[in-house]
Tab-separated table of C-alpha atoms in Angstrom:
chain	number	residue	atom	x	y	z
A	1	ASP	CA	16.399	68.798	42.322
A	2	THR	CA	18.845	66.428	43.999
A	3	ALA	CA	17.147	63.054	44.393
A	4	VAL	CA	19.098	61.799	47.422
A	5	SER	CA	20.937	64.416	49.404
A	6	GLN	CA	23.087	63.875	52.433
A	7	THR	CA	24.850	66.331	54.679
A	8	PRO	CA	27.541	67.086	55.481
A	9	LYS	CA	29.790	66.126	52.592
A	10	TYR	CA	32.865	66.104	54.812
A	11	LEU	CA	33.065	65.471	58.526
A	12	VAL	CA	36.314	65.667	60.478
A	13	THR	CA	36.159	64.944	64.182
A	14	GLN	CA	38.100	63.534	67.087
A	15	MET	CA	37.831	60.136	68.682
A	16	GLY	CA	35.150	59.892	71.303
A	17	ASN	CA	32.891	62.526	69.774
A	18	ASP	CA	29.300	61.985	68.662
A	19	LYS	CA	28.225	63.004	65.169
A	20	SER	CA	25.227	62.750	62.857
A	21	ILE	CA	24.767	62.476	59.118
A	22	LYS	CA	21.472	63.466	57.563
A	23	CYS	CA	19.835	62.048	54.470
A	24	GLU	CA	16.743	63.052	52.544
A	25	GLN	CA	15.224	61.697	49.340
A	26	ASN	CA	12.568	63.311	47.167
A	27	LEU	CA	11.916	60.303	44.938
A	28	GLY	CA	8.913	59.047	46.878
A	29	HIS	CA	10.706	55.777	47.636
A	30	ASP	CA	9.665	53.641	50.577
A	31	THR	CA	13.055	52.113	51.347
A	32	MET	CA	16.237	53.826	52.465
A	33	TYR	CA	19.702	52.501	53.228
A	34	TRP	CA	23.018	53.350	54.789
A	35	TYR	CA	26.162	51.894	53.234
A	36	LYS	CA	29.761	52.177	54.386
A	37	GLN	CA	32.635	52.299	51.904
A	38	ASP	CA	35.951	51.472	53.506
A	39	SER	CA	39.443	52.487	52.507
A	40	LYS	CA	39.624	49.593	50.038
A	41	LYS	CA	36.451	50.889	48.355
A	42	PHE	CA	34.384	47.945	49.523
A	43	LEU	CA	30.702	48.852	49.937
A	44	LYS	CA	28.802	47.160	52.725
A	45	ILE	CA	25.251	47.693	53.841
A	46	MET	CA	24.691	48.857	57.394
A	47	PHE	CA	20.970	49.485	57.729
A	48	SER	CA	17.774	49.561	55.731
A	49	TYR	CA	14.447	51.141	56.608
A	50	ASN	CA	11.170	50.496	54.858
A	51	ASN	CA	8.627	53.228	55.506
A	52	LYS	CA	10.224	54.089	58.865
A	53	GLU	CA	10.579	50.454	59.938
A	54	LEU	CA	14.037	48.902	60.379
A	55	ILE	CA	14.304	45.861	58.114
A	56	ILE	CA	18.047	45.279	57.805
A	57	ASN	CA	20.651	45.677	60.535
A	58	GLU	CA	23.939	44.144	59.496
A	59	THR	CA	26.091	43.466	62.561
A	60	VAL	CA	26.872	47.103	63.045
A	61	PRO	CA	28.179	48.234	66.458
A	62	ASN	CA	25.398	49.712	68.519
A	63	ARG	CA	27.320	52.998	68.577
A	64	PHE	CA	25.623	53.472	65.207
A	65	SER	CA	21.959	54.346	65.476
A	66	PRO	CA	19.799	55.092	62.459
A	67	LYS	CA	16.663	57.143	62.827
A	68	SER	CA	13.882	57.560	60.297
A	69	PRO	CA	11.400	60.288	61.256
A	70	ASP	CA	9.480	59.720	58.025
A	71	LYS	CA	9.978	57.710	54.868
A	72	ALA	CA	11.827	60.537	53.132
A	73	HIS	CA	14.495	60.879	55.817
A	74	LEU	CA	17.055	58.514	57.275
A	75	ASN	CA	19.677	59.913	59.601
A	76	LEU	CA	22.714	58.180	61.049
A	77	HIS	CA	23.987	59.011	64.506
A	78	ILE	CA	27.361	57.712	65.644
A	79	ASN	CA	28.395	57.744	69.293
A	80	SER	CA	31.923	57.564	70.688
A	81	LEU	CA	33.627	57.728	67.334
A	82	GLU	CA	36.649	55.485	66.751
A	83	LEU	CA	39.490	55.675	64.254
A	84	GLY	CA	38.062	52.655	62.425
A	85	ASP	CA	34.857	54.562	61.713
A	86	SER	CA	36.722	56.666	59.168
A	87	ALA	CA	35.067	55.872	55.833
A	88	VAL	CA	32.658	57.217	53.267
A	89	TYR	CA	29.031	56.745	54.242
A	90	PHE	CA	26.410	56.590	51.528
A	91	CYS	CA	22.695	57.003	51.881
A	92	ALA	CA	20.497	55.396	49.227
A	93	SER	CA	16.839	54.810	48.422
A	94	SER	CA	14.746	52.517	46.259
A	95	PRO	CA	11.093	51.601	45.720
A	96	ARG	CA	9.834	49.034	48.193
A	97	GLY	CA	10.410	45.341	47.616
A	98	SER	CA	11.717	45.684	44.105
A	99	TYR	CA	14.683	43.496	43.295
A	100	ASN	CA	14.546	44.970	39.816
A	101	SER	CA	14.995	48.583	40.941
A	102	PRO	CA	18.367	50.219	41.324
A	103	LEU	CA	19.361	52.023	44.464
A	104	HIS	CA	19.766	55.755	44.081
A	105	PHE	CA	22.733	56.977	46.070
A	106	GLY	CA	23.559	60.262	47.685
A	107	ASN	CA	26.971	61.757	47.058
A	108	GLY	CA	28.453	60.354	50.227
A	109	THR	CA	29.818	61.756	53.475
A	110	ARG	CA	33.523	61.367	54.051
A	111	LEU	CA	34.055	60.883	57.783
A	112	THR	CA	37.560	61.286	59.143
A	113	VAL	CA	38.199	60.468	62.785
A	114	THR	CA	41.471	61.723	64.218
B	1	ALA	CA	30.635	32.304	49.746
B	2	GLN	CA	30.893	35.588	47.937
B	3	LYS	CA	27.715	36.648	46.236
B	4	ILE	CA	29.425	38.872	43.678
B	5	THR	CA	32.911	38.244	42.362
B	6	GLN	CA	34.998	40.723	40.433
B	7	THR	CA	38.494	39.354	40.073
B	8	GLN	CA	40.102	41.500	37.410
B	9	PRO	CA	42.901	43.729	38.606
B	10	GLY	CA	43.027	47.252	37.239
B	11	MET	CA	41.958	47.356	33.606
B	12	PHE	CA	43.386	49.557	30.873
B	13	VAL	CA	41.798	50.362	27.537
B	14	GLN	CA	42.700	52.622	24.668
B	15	GLU	CA	40.320	55.467	23.956
B	16	LYS	CA	37.622	54.526	21.414
B	17	GLU	CA	38.092	50.804	21.976
B	18	ALA	CA	35.660	48.457	23.701
B	19	VAL	CA	36.306	46.890	27.084
B	20	THR	CA	34.637	44.095	29.063
B	21	LEU	CA	34.488	44.121	32.845
B	22	ASP	CA	33.817	40.719	34.363
B	23	CYS	CA	31.321	39.817	37.053
B	24	THR	CA	30.126	36.462	38.340
B	25	TYR	CA	27.415	35.982	40.922
B	26	ASP	CA	26.020	33.303	43.182
B	27	THR	CA	22.394	32.916	44.183
B	28	SER	CA	19.755	30.238	44.576
B	29	ASP	CA	16.885	32.737	44.368
B	30	PRO	CA	15.134	32.605	40.968
B	31	SER	CA	14.259	36.299	41.207
B	32	TYR	CA	17.206	38.615	41.209
B	33	GLY	CA	18.550	41.718	39.595
B	34	LEU	CA	22.074	42.528	38.517
B	35	PHE	CA	23.365	46.081	38.434
B	36	TRP	CA	26.467	47.958	37.422
B	37	TYR	CA	27.527	51.217	39.041
B	38	LYS	CA	30.283	53.636	38.159
B	39	GLN	CA	32.222	55.552	40.798
B	40	PRO	CA	34.440	58.276	39.343
B	41	SER	CA	37.205	59.891	41.367
B	42	SER	CA	34.693	62.509	42.552
B	43	GLY	CA	33.085	59.730	44.587
B	44	GLU	CA	29.425	59.564	43.604
B	45	MET	CA	27.756	56.264	42.748
B	46	ILE	CA	26.213	56.347	39.281
B	47	PHE	CA	23.780	53.636	38.190
B	48	LEU	CA	24.618	52.389	34.682
B	49	ILE	CA	22.585	49.342	33.740
B	50	TYR	CA	20.261	46.643	35.058
B	51	GLN	CA	19.603	43.042	34.072
B	52	GLY	CA	16.756	40.994	35.527
B	53	SER	CA	16.948	37.250	36.041
B	54	TYR	CA	13.880	36.703	33.869
B	55	ASP	CA	14.991	38.996	31.068
B	56	GLN	CA	15.432	37.143	27.810
B	57	GLN	CA	17.554	39.772	26.164
B	58	ASN	CA	20.784	41.409	27.246
B	59	ALA	CA	20.321	44.903	28.615
B	60	THR	CA	21.724	47.895	26.748
B	61	GLU	CA	21.987	51.562	27.735
B	62	GLY	CA	23.782	53.729	25.224
B	63	ARG	CA	27.431	52.635	25.140
B	64	TYR	CA	26.857	50.152	27.959
B	65	SER	CA	25.654	46.617	27.426
B	66	LEU	CA	25.423	43.682	29.733
B	67	ASN	CA	26.531	40.253	28.554
B	68	PHE	CA	24.225	38.091	30.674
B	69	GLN	CA	24.983	34.374	30.720
B	70	LYS	CA	22.561	32.912	33.211
B	71	ALA	CA	23.826	29.330	33.146
B	72	ARG	CA	27.354	30.544	33.842
B	73	LYS	CA	26.081	33.077	36.382
B	74	SER	CA	27.984	35.880	34.763
B	75	ALA	CA	26.950	39.450	34.025
B	76	ASN	CA	29.800	41.191	32.271
B	77	LEU	CA	29.655	44.889	31.446
B	78	VAL	CA	30.731	45.907	27.975
B	79	ILE	CA	31.637	49.528	27.352
B	80	SER	CA	31.916	50.391	23.682
B	81	ALA	CA	33.914	53.282	22.236
B	82	SER	CA	35.663	54.090	25.521
B	83	GLN	CA	36.052	57.726	26.476
B	84	LEU	CA	38.486	59.367	28.864
B	85	GLY	CA	35.564	60.091	31.165
B	86	ASP	CA	34.973	56.354	31.550
B	87	SER	CA	38.024	56.143	33.805
B	88	ALA	CA	36.526	55.164	37.150
B	89	MET	CA	35.833	52.310	39.491
B	90	TYR	CA	33.047	49.960	38.374
B	91	PHE	CA	30.966	47.875	40.736
B	92	CYS	CA	28.786	44.890	39.946
B	93	ALA	CA	25.936	44.328	42.392
B	94	MET	CA	22.944	42.063	42.964
B	95	ARG	CA	19.563	42.166	44.663
B	96	GLU	CA	17.747	38.943	45.463
B	97	GLY	CA	14.037	38.652	46.098
B	98	ALA	CA	11.895	41.319	47.724
B	99	ASN	CA	12.873	43.990	50.230
B	100	SER	CA	16.441	43.185	49.544
B	101	LYS	CA	19.722	44.932	49.971
B	102	LEU	CA	22.147	45.521	47.127
B	103	THR	CA	25.260	43.376	47.551
B	104	PHE	CA	28.376	44.696	45.840
B	105	GLY	CA	31.480	43.140	44.408
B	106	LYS	CA	34.817	44.651	45.311
B	107	GLY	CA	34.978	46.706	42.116
B	108	ILE	CA	37.274	47.083	39.154
B	109	THR	CA	39.342	50.148	38.314
B	110	LEU	CA	39.227	51.098	34.642
B	111	SER	CA	41.722	53.505	33.135
B	112	VAL	CA	41.205	54.835	29.621
B	113	ARG	CA	44.373	55.820	27.789
B	114	PRO	CA	44.332	58.653	25.237
């Protein structure tokens, strides 16, 4: 029954590795997002997809590549992981084009790069 | 310029008392939405309350109410009858226009004392 689910919940890996985080929503929303929460708890948007089309790409290193196979899924692949990538990554979804709709967040993936 | 400003340091409140968490925002878009989220120590992002720019009345959701002062560009969250479970980080956020991202403030930590 989870509305926005992301896996894994924890990810510990070494520098230089490649990893992926998966996200799925069952709310029927058209728009999905990836946010990064840093060690100071600041939340910053990384990407947004609207019905599989990239609509927001916020100056994220191109080591980060989102992929949306369909509007219910938005995965995040990270190449050549760096120490500074350690953070909590949140997936979220909302109805399309609605400034009056909240984003529904997944429970987050805590990525630790050693 | 920051879109969302939360300047209070950590806040403390006695159980059963009311507390106000401050938020000011900056936008030139006439259509926008203001949101408050709660992030407990377990890490999930919980949507609390929404206020639209065209709403004439302040939003309320149970013990949460939003003190919306449009001319001052403030959207303060009021939590009545605080409970120990209200101890968490609280984020104010805004969406502007259509197909828009949610922009967060830096958050406020609230601690409820028994």
